[in-house]
PDB file of C-alpha atoms in Angstrom:
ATOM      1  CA  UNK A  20      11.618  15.770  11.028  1.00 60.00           C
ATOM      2  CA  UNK A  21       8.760  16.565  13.057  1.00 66.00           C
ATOM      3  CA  UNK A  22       6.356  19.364  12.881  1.00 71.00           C
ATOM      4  CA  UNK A  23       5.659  22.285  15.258  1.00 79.00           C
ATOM      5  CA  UNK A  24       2.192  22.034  14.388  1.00 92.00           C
ATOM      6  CA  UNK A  25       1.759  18.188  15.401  1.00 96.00           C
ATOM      7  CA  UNK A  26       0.438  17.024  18.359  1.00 97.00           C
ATOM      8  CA  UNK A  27       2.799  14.004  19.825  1.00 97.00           C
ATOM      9  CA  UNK A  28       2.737  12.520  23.393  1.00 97.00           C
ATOM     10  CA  UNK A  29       6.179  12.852  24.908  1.00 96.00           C
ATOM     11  CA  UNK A  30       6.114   8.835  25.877  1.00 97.00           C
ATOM     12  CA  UNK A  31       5.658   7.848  21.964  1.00 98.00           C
ATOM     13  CA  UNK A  32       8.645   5.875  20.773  1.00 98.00           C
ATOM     14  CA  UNK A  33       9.286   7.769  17.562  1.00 98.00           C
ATOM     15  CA  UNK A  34      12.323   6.185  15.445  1.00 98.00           C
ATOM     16  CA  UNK A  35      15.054   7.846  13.125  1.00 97.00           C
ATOM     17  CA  UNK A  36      14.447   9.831  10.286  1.00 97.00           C
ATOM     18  CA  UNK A  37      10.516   9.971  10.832  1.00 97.00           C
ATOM     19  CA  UNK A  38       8.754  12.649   8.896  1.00 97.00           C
ATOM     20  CA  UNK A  39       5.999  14.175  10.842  1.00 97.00           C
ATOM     21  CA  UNK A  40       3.686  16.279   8.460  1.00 96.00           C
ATOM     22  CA  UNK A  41       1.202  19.369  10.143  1.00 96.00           C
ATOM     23  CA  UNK A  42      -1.863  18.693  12.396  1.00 97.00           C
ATOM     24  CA  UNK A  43      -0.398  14.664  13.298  1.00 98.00           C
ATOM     25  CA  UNK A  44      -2.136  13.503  16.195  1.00 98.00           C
ATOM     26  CA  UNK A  45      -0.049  10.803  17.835  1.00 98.00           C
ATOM     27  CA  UNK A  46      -1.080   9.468  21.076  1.00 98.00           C
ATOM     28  CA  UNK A  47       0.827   7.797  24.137  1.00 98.00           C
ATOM     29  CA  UNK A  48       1.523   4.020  23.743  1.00 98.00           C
ATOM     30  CA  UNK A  49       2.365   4.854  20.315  1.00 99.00           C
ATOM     31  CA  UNK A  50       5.409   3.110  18.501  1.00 99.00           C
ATOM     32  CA  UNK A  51       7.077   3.973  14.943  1.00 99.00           C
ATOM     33  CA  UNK A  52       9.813   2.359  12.970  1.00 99.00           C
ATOM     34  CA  UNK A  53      12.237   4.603  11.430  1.00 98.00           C
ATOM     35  CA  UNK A  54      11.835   6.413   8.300  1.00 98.00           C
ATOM     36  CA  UNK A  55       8.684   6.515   8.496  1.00 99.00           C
ATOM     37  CA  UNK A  56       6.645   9.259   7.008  1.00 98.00           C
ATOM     38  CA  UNK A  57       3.278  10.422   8.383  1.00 98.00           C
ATOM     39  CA  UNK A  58       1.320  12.912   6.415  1.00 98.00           C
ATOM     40  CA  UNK A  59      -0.831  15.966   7.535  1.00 97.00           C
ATOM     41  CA  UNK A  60      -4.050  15.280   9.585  1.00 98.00           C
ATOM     42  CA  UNK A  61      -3.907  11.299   9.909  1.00 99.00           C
ATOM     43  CA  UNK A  62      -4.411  10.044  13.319  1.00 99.00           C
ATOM     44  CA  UNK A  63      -2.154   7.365  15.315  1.00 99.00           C
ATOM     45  CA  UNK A  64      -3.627   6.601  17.810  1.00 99.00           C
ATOM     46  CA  UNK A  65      -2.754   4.641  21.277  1.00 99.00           C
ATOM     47  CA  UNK A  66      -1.803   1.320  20.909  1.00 99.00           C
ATOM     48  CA  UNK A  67      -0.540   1.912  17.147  1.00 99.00           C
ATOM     49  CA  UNK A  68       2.651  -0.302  16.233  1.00 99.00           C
ATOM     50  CA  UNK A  69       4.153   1.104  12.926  1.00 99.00           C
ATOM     51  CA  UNK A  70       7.219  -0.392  11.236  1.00 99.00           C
ATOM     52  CA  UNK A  71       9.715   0.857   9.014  1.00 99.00           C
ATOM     53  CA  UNK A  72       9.615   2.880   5.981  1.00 99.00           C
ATOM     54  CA  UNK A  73       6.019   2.802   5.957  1.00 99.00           C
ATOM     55  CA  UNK A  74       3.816   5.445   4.492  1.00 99.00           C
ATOM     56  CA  UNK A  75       0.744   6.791   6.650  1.00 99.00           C
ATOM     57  CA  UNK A  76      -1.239   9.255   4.416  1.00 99.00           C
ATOM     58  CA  UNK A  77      -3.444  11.846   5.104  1.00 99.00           C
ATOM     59  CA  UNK A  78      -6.538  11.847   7.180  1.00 99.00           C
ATOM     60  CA  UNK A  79      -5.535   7.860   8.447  1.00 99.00           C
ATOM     61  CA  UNK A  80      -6.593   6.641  11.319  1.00 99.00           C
ATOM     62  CA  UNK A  81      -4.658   3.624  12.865  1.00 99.00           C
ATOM     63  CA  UNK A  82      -5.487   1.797  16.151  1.00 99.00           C
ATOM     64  CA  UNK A  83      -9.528   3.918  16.369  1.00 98.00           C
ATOM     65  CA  UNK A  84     -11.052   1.632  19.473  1.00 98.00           C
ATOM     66  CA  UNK A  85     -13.092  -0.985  17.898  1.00 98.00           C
ATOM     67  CA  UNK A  86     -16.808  -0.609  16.165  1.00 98.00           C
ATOM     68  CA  UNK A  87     -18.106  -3.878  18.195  1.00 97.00           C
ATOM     69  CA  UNK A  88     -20.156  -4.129  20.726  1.00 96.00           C
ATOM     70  CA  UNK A  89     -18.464  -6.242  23.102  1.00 94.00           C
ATOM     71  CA  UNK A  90     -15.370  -4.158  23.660  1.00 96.00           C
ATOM     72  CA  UNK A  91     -15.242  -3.023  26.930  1.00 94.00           C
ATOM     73  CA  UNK A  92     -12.048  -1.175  26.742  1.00 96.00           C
ATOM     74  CA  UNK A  93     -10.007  -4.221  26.989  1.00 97.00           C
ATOM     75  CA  UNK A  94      -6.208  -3.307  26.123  1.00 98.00           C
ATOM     76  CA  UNK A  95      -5.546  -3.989  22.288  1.00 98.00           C
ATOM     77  CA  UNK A  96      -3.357  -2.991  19.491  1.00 99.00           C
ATOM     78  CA  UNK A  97      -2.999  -2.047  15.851  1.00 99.00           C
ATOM     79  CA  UNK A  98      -0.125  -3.883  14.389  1.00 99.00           C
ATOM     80  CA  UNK A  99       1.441  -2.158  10.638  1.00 99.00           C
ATOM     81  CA  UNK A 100       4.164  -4.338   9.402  1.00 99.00           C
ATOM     82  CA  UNK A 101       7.524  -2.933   7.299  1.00 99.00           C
ATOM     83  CA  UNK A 102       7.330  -0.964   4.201  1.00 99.00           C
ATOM     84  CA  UNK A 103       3.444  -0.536   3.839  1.00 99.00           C
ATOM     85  CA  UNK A 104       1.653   2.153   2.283  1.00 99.00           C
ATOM     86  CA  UNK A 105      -2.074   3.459   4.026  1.00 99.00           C
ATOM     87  CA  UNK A 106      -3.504   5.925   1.888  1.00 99.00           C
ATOM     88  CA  UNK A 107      -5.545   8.571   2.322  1.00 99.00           C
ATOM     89  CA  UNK A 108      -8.664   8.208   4.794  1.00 99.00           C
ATOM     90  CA  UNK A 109      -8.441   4.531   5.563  1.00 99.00           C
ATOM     91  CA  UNK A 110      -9.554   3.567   9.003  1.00 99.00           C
ATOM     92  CA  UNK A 111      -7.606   0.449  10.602  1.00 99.00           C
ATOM     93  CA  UNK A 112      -9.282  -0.719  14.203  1.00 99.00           C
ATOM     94  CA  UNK A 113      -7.476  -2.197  17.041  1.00 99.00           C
ATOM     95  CA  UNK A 114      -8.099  -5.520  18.699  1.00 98.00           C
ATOM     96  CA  UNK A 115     -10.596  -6.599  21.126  1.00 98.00           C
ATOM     97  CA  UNK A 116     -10.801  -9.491  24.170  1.00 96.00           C
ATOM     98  CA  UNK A 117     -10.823 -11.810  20.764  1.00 96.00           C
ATOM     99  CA  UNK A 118      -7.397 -11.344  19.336  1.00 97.00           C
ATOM    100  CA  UNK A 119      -6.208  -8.691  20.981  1.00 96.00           C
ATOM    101  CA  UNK A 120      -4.462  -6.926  17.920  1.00 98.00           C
ATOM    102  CA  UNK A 121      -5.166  -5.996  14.290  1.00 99.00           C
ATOM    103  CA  UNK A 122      -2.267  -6.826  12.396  1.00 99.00           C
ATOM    104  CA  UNK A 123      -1.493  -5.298   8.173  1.00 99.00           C
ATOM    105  CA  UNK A 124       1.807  -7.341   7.075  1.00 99.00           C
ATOM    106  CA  UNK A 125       4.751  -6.287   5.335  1.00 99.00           C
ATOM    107  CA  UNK A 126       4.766  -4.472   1.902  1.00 99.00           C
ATOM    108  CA  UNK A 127       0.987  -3.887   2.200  1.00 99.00           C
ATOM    109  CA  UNK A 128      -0.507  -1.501   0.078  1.00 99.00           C
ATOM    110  CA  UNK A 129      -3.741  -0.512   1.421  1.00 99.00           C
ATOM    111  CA  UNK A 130      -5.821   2.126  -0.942  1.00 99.00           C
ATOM    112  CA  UNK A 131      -7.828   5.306   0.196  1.00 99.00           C
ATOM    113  CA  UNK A 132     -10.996   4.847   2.471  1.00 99.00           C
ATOM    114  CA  UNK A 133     -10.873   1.308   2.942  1.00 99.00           C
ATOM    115  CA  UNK A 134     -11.805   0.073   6.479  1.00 99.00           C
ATOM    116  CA  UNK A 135     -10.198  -2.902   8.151  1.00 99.00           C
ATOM    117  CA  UNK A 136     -12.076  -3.734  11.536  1.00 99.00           C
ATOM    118  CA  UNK A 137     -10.984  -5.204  14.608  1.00 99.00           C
ATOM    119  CA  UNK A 138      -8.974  -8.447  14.867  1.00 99.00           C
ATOM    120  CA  UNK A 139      -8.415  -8.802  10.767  1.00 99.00           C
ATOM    121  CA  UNK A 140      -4.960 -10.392  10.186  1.00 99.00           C
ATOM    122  CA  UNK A 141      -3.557  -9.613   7.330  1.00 99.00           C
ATOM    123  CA  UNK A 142      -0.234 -11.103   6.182  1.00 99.00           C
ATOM    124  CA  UNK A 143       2.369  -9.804   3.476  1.00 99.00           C
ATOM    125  CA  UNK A 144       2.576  -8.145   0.430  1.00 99.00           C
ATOM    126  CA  UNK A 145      -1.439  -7.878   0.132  1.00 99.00           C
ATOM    127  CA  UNK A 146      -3.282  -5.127  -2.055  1.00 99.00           C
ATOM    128  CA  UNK A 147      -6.203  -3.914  -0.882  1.00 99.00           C
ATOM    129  CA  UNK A 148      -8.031  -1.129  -3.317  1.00 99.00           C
ATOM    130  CA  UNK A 149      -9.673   1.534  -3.347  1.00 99.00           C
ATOM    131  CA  UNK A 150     -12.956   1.838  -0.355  1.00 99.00           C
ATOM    132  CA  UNK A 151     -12.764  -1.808   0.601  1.00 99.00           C
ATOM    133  CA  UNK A 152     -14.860  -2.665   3.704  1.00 99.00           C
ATOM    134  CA  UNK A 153     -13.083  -5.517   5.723  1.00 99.00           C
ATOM    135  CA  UNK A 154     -15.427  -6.775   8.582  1.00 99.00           C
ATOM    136  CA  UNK A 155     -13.954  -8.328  11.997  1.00 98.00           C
ATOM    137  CA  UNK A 156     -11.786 -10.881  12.316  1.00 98.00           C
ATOM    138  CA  UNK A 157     -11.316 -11.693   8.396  1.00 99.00           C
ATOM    139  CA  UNK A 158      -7.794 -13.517   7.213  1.00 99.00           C
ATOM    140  CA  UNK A 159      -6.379 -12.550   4.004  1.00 99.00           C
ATOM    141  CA  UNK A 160      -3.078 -14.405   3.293  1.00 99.00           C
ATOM    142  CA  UNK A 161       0.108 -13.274   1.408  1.00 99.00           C
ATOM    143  CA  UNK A 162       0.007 -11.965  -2.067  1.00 99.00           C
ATOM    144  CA  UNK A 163      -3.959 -11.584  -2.336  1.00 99.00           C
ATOM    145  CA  UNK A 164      -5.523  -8.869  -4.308  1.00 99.00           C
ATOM    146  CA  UNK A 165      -8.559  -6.948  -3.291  1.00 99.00           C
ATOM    147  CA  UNK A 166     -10.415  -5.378  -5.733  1.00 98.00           C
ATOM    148  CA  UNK A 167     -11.964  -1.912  -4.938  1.00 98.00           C
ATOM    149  CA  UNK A 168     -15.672  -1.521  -3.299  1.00 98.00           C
ATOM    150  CA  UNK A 169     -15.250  -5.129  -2.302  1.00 98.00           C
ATOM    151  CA  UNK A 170     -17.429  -5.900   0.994  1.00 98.00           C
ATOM    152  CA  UNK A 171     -16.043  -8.718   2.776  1.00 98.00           C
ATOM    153  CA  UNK A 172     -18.167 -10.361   5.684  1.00 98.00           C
ATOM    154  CA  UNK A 173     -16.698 -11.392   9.267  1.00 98.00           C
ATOM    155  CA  UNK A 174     -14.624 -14.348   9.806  1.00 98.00           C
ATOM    156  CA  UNK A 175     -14.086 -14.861   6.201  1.00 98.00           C
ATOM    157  CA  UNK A 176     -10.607 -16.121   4.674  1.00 99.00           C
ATOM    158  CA  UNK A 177      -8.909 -15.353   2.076  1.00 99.00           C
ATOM    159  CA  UNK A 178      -5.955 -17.605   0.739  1.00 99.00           C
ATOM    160  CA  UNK A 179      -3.169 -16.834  -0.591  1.00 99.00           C
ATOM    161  CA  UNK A 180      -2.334 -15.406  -4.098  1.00 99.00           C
ATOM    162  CA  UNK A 181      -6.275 -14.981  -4.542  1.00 99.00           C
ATOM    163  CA  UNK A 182      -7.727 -12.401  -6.770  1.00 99.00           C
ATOM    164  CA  UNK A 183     -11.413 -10.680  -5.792  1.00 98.00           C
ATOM    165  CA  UNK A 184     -12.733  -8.705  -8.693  1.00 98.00           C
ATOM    166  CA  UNK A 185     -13.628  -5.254  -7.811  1.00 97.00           C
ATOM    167  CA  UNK A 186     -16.896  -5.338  -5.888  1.00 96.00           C
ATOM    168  CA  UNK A 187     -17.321  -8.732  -5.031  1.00 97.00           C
ATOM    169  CA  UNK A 188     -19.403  -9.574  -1.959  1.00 97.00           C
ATOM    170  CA  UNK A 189     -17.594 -11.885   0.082  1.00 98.00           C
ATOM    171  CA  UNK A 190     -19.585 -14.204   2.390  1.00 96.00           C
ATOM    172  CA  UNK A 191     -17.629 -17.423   2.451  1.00 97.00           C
ATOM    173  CA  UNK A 192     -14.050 -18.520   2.141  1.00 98.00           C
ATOM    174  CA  UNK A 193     -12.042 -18.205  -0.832  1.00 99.00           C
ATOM    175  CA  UNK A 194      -9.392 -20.924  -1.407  1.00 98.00           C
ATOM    176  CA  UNK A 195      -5.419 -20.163  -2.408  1.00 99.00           C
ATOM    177  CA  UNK A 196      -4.733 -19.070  -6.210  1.00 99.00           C
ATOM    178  CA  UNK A 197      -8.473 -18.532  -6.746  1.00 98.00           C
ATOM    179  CA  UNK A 198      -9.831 -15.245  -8.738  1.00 98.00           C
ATOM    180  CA  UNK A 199     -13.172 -15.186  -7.559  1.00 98.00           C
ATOM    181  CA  UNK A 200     -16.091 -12.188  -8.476  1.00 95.00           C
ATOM    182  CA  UNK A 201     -19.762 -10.963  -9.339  1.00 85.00           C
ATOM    183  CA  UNK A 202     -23.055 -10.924  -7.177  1.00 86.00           C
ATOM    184  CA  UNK A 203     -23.408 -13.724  -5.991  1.00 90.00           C
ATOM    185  CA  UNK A 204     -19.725 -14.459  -5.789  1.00 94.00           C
ATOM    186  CA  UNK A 205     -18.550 -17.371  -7.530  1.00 96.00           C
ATOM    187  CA  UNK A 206     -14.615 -19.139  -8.526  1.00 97.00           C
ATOM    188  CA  UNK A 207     -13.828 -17.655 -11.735  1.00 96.00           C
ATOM    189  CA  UNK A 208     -10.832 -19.562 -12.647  1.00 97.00           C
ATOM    190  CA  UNK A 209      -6.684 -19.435 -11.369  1.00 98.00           C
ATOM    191  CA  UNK A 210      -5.097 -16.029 -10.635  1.00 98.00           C
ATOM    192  CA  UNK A 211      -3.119 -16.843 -14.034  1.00 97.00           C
ATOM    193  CA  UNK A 212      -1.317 -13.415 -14.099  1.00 96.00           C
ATOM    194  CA  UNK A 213      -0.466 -13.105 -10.197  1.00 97.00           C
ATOM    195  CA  UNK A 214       0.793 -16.685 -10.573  1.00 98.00           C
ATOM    196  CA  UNK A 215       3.604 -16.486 -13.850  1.00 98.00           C
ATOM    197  CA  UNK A 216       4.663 -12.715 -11.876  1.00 97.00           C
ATOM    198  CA  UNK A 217       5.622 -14.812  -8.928  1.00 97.00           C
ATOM    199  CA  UNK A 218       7.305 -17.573 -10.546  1.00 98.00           C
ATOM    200  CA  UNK A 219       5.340 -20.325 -10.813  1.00 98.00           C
ATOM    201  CA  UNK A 220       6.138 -22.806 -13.250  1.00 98.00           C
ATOM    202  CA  UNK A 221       3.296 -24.369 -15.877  1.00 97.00           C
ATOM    203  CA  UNK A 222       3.832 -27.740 -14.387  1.00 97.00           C
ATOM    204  CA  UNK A 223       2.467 -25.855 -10.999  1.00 98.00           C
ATOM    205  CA  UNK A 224      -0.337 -23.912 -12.522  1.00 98.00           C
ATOM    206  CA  UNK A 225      -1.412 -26.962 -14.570  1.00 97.00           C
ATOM    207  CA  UNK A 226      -1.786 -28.984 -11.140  1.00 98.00           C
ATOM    208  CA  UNK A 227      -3.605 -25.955  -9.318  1.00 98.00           C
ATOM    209  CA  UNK A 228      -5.743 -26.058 -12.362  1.00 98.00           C
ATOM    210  CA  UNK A 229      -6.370 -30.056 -12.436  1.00 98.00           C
ATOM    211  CA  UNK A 230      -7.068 -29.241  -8.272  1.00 98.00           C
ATOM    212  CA  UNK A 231     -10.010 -26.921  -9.271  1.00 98.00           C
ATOM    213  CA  UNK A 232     -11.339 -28.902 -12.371  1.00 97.00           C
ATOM    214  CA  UNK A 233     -11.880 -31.603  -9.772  1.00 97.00           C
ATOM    215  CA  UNK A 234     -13.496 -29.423  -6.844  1.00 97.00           C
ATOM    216  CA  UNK A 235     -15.678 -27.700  -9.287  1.00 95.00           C
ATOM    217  CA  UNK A 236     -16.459 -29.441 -12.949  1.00 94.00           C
ATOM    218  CA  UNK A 237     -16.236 -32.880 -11.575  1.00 93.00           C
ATOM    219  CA  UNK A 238     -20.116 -33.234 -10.407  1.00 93.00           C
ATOM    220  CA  UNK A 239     -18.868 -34.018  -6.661  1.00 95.00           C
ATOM    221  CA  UNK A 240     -19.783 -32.716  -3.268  1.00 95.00           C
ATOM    222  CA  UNK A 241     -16.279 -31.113  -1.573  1.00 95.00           C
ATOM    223  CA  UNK A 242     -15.486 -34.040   0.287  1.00 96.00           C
ATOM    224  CA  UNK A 243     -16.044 -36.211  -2.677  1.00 97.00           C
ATOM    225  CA  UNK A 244     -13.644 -33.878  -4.631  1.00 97.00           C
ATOM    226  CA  UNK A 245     -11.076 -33.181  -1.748  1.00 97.00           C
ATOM    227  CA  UNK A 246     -10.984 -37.422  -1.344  1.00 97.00           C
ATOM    228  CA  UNK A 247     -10.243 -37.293  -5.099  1.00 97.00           C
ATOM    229  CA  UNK A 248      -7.511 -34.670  -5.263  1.00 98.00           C
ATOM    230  CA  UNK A 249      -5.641 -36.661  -2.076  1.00 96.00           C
ATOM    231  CA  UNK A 250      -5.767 -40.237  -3.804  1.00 96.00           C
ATOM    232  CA  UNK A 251      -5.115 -38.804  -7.522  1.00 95.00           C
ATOM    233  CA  UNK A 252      -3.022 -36.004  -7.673  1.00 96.00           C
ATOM    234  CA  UNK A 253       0.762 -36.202  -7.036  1.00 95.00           C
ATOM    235  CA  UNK A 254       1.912 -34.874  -3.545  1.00 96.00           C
ATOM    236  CA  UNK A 255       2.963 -30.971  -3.657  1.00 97.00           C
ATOM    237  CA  UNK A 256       2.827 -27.576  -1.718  1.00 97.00           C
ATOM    238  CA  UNK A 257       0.152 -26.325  -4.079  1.00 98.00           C
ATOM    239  CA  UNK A 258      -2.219 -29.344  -3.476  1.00 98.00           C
ATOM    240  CA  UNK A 259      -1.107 -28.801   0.489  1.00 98.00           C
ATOM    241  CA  UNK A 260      -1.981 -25.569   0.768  1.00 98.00           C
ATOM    242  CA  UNK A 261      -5.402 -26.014  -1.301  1.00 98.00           C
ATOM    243  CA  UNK A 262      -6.501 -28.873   0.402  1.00 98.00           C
ATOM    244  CA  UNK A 263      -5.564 -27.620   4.316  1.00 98.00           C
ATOM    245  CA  UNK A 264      -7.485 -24.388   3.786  1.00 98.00           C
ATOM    246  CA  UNK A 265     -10.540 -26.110   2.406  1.00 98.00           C
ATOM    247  CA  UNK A 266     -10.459 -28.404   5.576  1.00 97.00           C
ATOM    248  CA  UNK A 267      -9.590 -25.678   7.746  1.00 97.00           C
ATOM    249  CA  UNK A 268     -12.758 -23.466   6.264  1.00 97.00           C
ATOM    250  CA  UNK A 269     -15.766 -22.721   8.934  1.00 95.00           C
ATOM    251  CA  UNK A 270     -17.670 -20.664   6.403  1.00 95.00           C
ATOM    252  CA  UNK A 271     -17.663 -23.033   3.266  1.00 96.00           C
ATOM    253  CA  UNK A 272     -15.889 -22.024   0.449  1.00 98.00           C
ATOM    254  CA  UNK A 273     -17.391 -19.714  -2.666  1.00 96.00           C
ATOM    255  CA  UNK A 274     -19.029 -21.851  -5.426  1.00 93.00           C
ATOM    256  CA  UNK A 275     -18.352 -22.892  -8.665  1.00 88.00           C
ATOM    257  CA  UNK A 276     -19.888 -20.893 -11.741  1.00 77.00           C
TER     258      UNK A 276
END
């Protein structure tokens, strides 16, 4: 259904079943999955990409031009994957000459007046709370948690199935299964909780658990500790995944306590 009172650009590809609430703007170069719903007063704006069954609330804006700089009005996009949830007031940028495209995953939910800047990828089934502040180009991987107020600084990365207590400022890297918080952030132990909802077994927390007593109670430097972890503990995803980001990270990764 969409409203008399919206404004839509006749060259938007609008799918089926799309609920349009009063006082939409949605520009040209626009694209929406079906059954969609878009509340009153949000904003899509050109080069938006919305999937399927998502849920825009009201006073979004997805696909605003970039707060950097060095955009010269290159052509971008803002990428929203299937089945995610923006909520009220959140800003998501488009692209610039870096990436070229913003990108929020499938089953996102992303919580009222949080900002996610230009070039951020964000993969699937993330939660992002309340008045977060993502900064440029930042990674978050599937299943992380964001807790609300949390500032997160450019080019971080965030792995996957990580917990940030609400708050945290986030300056460096946070490795996979990791609940990290407080000023100055620092590791505060294995997303326990996140990890026995998604099935992991104890035989895989215990090894993520061994992984981190070594990189951060052993008394080593992280190559010392990541040389450990390869020659000691048994071959697995969990070990693959921990030890690829870590040697993958540009910023460093957050401290021990």
């Amino acid at each position: 259904m969409q409203q008399t009172l919206a404004l839509i650009h006749p060259n938007a590809q609008i799918g089926k079943d799309v609920v349009i609430g009063p006082f939409v703007t949605i520009e040209e170069d626009v694209v929406i999955g079906d059954g969609t719903r878009i509340d009153a007063n949000a904003c899509i704006l050109k080069g938006s990409r919305i999937g399927k069954n998502c849920h825009i609330c009201s006073g979004a804006i997805i696909a605003g031009e970039p707060q950097d700089l060095k955009f010269r009005g290159e052509y971008s996009t803002a990428e929203i994957g299937d089945n995610t949830t923006i909520r009220e007031f959140v800003t998501v940028n488009r692209g610039t000459a870096s990436r070229g495209k913003t990108v929020v995953g499938n089953n996102c939910l992303i919580m009222a007046y949080s900002h996610i800047a230009h070039d951020c990828i964000l993969k699937n089934n993330i939660i992002i709370s309340n008045a977060s502040q993502i900064a440029g180009e930042v990674e978050i991987d599937d299943f992380a948690t964001i807790g609300g107020g949390t500032l997160m600084h450019q080019f971080s990365k965030i792995g996957s199935h990580v917990m940030i207590q609400g708050g945290s400022h986030i300056n460096k890297d946070v490795p996979p299964y990791a609940v990290v918080g407080r000023i100055p952030t620092v590791f505060a132990g294995i997303n326990l909780i996140g990890l026995r909802r998604r099935g992991f077994s104890a035989e895989q927390i215990e090894e993520i658990q061994n992984i981190y007593r070594i990189l951060f109670n052993s008394g080593l430097n992280i190559t010392e500790a990541l040389n450990k972890i390869e020659a000691e503990v048994a071959d697995s995803e969990e070990k693959r995944v921990i030890v690829e980001f870590i040697k993958s990270s540009d910023r460093g990764i957050v401290k021990g306590k």
